Structures are given as C-alpha cells and as structure tokens.
PDB file of C-alpha atoms in Angstrom:
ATOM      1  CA  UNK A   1     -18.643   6.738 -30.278  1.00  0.00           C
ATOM      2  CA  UNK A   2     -14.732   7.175 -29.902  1.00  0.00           C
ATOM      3  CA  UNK A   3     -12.534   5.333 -31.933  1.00  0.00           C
ATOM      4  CA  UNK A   4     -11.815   2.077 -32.187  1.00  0.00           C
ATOM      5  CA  UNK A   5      -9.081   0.153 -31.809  1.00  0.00           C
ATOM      6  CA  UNK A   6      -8.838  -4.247 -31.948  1.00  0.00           C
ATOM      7  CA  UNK A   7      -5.693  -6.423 -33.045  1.00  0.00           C
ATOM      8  CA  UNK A   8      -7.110  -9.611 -33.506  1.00  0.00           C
ATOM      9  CA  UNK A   9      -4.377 -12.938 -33.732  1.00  0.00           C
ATOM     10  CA  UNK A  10      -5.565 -15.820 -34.751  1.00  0.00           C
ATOM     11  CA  UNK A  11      -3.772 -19.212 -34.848  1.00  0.00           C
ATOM     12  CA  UNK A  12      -4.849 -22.555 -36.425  1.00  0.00           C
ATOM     13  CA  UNK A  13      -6.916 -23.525 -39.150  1.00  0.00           C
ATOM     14  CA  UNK A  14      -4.782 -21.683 -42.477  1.00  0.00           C
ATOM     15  CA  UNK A  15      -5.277 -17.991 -43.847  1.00  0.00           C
ATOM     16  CA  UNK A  16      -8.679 -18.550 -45.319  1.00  0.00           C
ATOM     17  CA  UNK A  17     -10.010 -19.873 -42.074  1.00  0.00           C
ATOM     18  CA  UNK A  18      -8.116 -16.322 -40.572  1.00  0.00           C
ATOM     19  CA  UNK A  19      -9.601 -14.357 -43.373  1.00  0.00           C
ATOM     20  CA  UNK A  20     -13.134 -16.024 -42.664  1.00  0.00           C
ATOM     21  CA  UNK A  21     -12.825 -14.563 -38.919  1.00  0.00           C
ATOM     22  CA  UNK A  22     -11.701 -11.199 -40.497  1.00  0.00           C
ATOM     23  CA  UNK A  23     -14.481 -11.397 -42.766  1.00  0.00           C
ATOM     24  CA  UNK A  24     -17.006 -11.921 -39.455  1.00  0.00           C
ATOM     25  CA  UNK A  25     -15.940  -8.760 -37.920  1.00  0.00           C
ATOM     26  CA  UNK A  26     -16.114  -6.650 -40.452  1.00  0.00           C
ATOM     27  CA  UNK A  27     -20.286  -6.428 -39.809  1.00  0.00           C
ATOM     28  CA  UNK A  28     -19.203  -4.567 -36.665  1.00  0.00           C
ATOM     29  CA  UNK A  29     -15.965  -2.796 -37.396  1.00  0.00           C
ATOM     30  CA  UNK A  30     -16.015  -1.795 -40.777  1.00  0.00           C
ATOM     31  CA  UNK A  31     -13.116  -2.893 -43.316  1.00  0.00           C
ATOM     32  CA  UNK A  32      -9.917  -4.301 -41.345  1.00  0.00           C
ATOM     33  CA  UNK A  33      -6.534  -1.711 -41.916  1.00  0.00           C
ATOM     34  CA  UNK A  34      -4.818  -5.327 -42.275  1.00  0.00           C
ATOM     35  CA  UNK A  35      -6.093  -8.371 -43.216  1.00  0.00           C
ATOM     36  CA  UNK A  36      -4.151 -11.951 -43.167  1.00  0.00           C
ATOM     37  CA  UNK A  37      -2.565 -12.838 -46.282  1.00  0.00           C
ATOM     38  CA  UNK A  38       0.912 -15.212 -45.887  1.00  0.00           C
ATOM     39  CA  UNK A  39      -0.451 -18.022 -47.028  1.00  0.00           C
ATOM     40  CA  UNK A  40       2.027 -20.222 -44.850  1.00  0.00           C
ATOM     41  CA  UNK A  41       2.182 -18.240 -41.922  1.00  0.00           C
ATOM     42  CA  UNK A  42       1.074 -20.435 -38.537  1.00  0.00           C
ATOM     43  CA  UNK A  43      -0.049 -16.567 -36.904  1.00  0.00           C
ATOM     44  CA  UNK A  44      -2.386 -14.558 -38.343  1.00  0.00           C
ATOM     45  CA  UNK A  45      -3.176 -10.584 -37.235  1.00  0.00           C
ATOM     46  CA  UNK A  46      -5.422  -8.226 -38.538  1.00  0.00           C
ATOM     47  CA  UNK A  47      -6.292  -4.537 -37.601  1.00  0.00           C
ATOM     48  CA  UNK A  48      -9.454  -2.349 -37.102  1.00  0.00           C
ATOM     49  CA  UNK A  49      -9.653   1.030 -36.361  1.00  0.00           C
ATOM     50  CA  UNK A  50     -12.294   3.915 -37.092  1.00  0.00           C
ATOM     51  CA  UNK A  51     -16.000   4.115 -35.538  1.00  0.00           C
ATOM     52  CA  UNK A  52     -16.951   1.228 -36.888  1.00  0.00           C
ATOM     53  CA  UNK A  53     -20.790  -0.514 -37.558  1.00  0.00           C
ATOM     54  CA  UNK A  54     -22.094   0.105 -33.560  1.00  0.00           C
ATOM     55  CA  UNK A  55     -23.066  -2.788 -31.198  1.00  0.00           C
ATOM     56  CA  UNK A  56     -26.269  -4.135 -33.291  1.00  0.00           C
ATOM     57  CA  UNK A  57     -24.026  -4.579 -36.382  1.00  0.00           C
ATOM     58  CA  UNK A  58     -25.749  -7.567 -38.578  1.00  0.00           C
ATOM     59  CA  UNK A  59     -23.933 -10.798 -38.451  1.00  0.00           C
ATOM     60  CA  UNK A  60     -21.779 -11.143 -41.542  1.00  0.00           C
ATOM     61  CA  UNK A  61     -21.493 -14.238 -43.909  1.00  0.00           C
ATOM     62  CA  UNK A  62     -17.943 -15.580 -42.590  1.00  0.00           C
ATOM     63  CA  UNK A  63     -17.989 -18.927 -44.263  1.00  0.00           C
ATOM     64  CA  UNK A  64     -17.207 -22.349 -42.423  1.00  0.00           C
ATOM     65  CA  UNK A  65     -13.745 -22.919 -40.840  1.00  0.00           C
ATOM     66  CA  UNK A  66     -11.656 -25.908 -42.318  1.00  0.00           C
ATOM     67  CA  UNK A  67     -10.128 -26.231 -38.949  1.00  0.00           C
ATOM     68  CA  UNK A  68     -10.318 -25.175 -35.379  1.00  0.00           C
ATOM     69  CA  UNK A  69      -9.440 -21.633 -34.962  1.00  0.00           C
ATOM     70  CA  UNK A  70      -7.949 -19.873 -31.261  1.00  0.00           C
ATOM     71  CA  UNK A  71      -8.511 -15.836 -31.801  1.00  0.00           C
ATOM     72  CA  UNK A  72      -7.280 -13.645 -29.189  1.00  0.00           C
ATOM     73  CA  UNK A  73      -8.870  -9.707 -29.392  1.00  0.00           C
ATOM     74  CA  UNK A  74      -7.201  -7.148 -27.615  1.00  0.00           C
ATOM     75  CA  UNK A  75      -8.215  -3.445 -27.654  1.00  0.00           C
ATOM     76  CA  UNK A  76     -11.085  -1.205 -25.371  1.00  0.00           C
ATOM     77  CA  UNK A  77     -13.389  -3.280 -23.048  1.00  0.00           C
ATOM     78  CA  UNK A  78     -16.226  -2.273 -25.585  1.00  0.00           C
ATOM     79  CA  UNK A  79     -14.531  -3.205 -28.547  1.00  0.00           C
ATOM     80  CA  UNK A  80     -13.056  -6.663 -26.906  1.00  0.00           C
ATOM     81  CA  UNK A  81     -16.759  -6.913 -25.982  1.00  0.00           C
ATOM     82  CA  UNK A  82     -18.207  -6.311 -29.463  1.00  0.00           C
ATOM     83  CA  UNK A  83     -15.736  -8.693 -31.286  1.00  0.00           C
ATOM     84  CA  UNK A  84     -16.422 -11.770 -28.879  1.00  0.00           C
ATOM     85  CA  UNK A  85     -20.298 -10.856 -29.772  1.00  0.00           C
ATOM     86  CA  UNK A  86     -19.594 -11.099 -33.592  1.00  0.00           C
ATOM     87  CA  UNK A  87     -17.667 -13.932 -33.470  1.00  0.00           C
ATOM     88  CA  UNK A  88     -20.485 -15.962 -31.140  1.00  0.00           C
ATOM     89  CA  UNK A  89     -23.606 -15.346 -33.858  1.00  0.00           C
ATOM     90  CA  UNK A  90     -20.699 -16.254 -36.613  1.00  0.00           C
ATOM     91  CA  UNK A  91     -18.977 -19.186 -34.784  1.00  0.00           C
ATOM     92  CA  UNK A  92     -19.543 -22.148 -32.486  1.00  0.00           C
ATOM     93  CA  UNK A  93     -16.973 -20.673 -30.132  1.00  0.00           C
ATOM     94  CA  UNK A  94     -16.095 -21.435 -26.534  1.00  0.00           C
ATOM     95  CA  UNK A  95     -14.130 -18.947 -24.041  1.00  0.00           C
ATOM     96  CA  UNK A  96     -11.158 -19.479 -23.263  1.00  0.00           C
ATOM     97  CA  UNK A  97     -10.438 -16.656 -20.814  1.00  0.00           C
ATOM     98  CA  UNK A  98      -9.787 -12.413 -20.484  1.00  0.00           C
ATOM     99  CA  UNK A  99      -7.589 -10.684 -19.390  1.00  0.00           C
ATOM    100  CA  UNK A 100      -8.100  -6.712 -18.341  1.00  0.00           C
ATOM    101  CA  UNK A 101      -5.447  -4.285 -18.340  1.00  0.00           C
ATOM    102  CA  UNK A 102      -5.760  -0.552 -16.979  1.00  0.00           C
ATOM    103  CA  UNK A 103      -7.466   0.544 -20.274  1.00  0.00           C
ATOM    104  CA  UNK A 104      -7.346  -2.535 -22.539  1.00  0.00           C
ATOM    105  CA  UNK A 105      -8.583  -5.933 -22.544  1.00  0.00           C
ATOM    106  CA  UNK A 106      -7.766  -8.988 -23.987  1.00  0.00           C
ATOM    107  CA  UNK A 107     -10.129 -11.836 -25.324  1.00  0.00           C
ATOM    108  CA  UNK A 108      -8.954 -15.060 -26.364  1.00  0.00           C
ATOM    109  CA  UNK A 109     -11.321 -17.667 -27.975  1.00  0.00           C
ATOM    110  CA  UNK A 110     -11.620 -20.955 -29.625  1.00  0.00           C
ATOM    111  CA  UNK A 111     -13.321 -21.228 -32.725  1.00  0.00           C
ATOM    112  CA  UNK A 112     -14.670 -24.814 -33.651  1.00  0.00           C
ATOM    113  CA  UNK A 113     -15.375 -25.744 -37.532  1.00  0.00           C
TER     114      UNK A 113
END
C-alpha cells in the first residue's frame, strides 16, 4: 500500500469530542502527525500520514461525543473511503455529501452523540 495521506476538520462538540474522532481513526491509520489540542478553538484538524492499519483495521474505543460533531476527510479516494468506514462502526453518523477532485476526495459527515 502507498502512503497515506487524510486531513480530517472537525467542527462542533469541543476538543475532547475532536480528540474522540481522532482517537477512532487511529485503528485504521496509525497515530495522527497532529492531533487537536486548543481547548477553545471552534475548528479542529488533525493529520495522518504513513501506511497505516489496512482496510480491516479493528474498530477503536473512541468514547461518546458530548455534542454533535460535522468531520470533513479529505485525502486519496481509498483513504476518504477508509475514514468514513471507521467513523460508521465508531459513530451514529449520517452523510452529508463528497466531493471528488482529480486525485483527492473530500468526505464530510455528521457525527451524532
């Protein structure tokens, strides 16, 4: 597998609800290069890059949300495509629409508490 590469931003809810999302991906991507920590910032972003877990990562313990989360992922089709999979077994989440781009996609979703 090539690299990969996912910026996740995530809005709503407050930075543990971001770090619980971060926390969620990890199962797939390995450790994020930059995790949210302001804790009074209304945006959060974090970072993966690297090989990561594969596809049939195990879902990871993310903890509840305190509040309704909207995530966007943007990155490869495969990696958009394996986020929005990890987020699903994590999260009740509903899709809010993609967008693809000549090699990158974007993924935004809503995730409900």
């Amino acid at each position: 597998m090539s690299d990969t590469q996912l910026t996740v931003t995530l809005s709503g809810g407050d930075v543990d609800d971001a770090r619980a999302v971060v926390r969620a991906l990890e199962g797939t991507f390995g450790a994020a290069d930059q995790r949210p920590s302001e804790e009074h910032a209304t945006v959060h972003m974090a970072t993966f890059t690297g090989e990561g877990r594969g596809a049939a990562a195990e879902a990871t313990e993310a903890g509840p949300l305190s509040a309704p989360v909207t995530v966007t992922v943007q990155g490869t089709p495969e990696a958009v495509r394996r986020a929005g999979d990890a987020l699903t077994r994590c999260f009740t989440a509903r899709d809010e629409g993609t967008v693809a781009g000549d090699q990158e996609q974007e993924r935004q979703l809503l995730l409900e508490p």
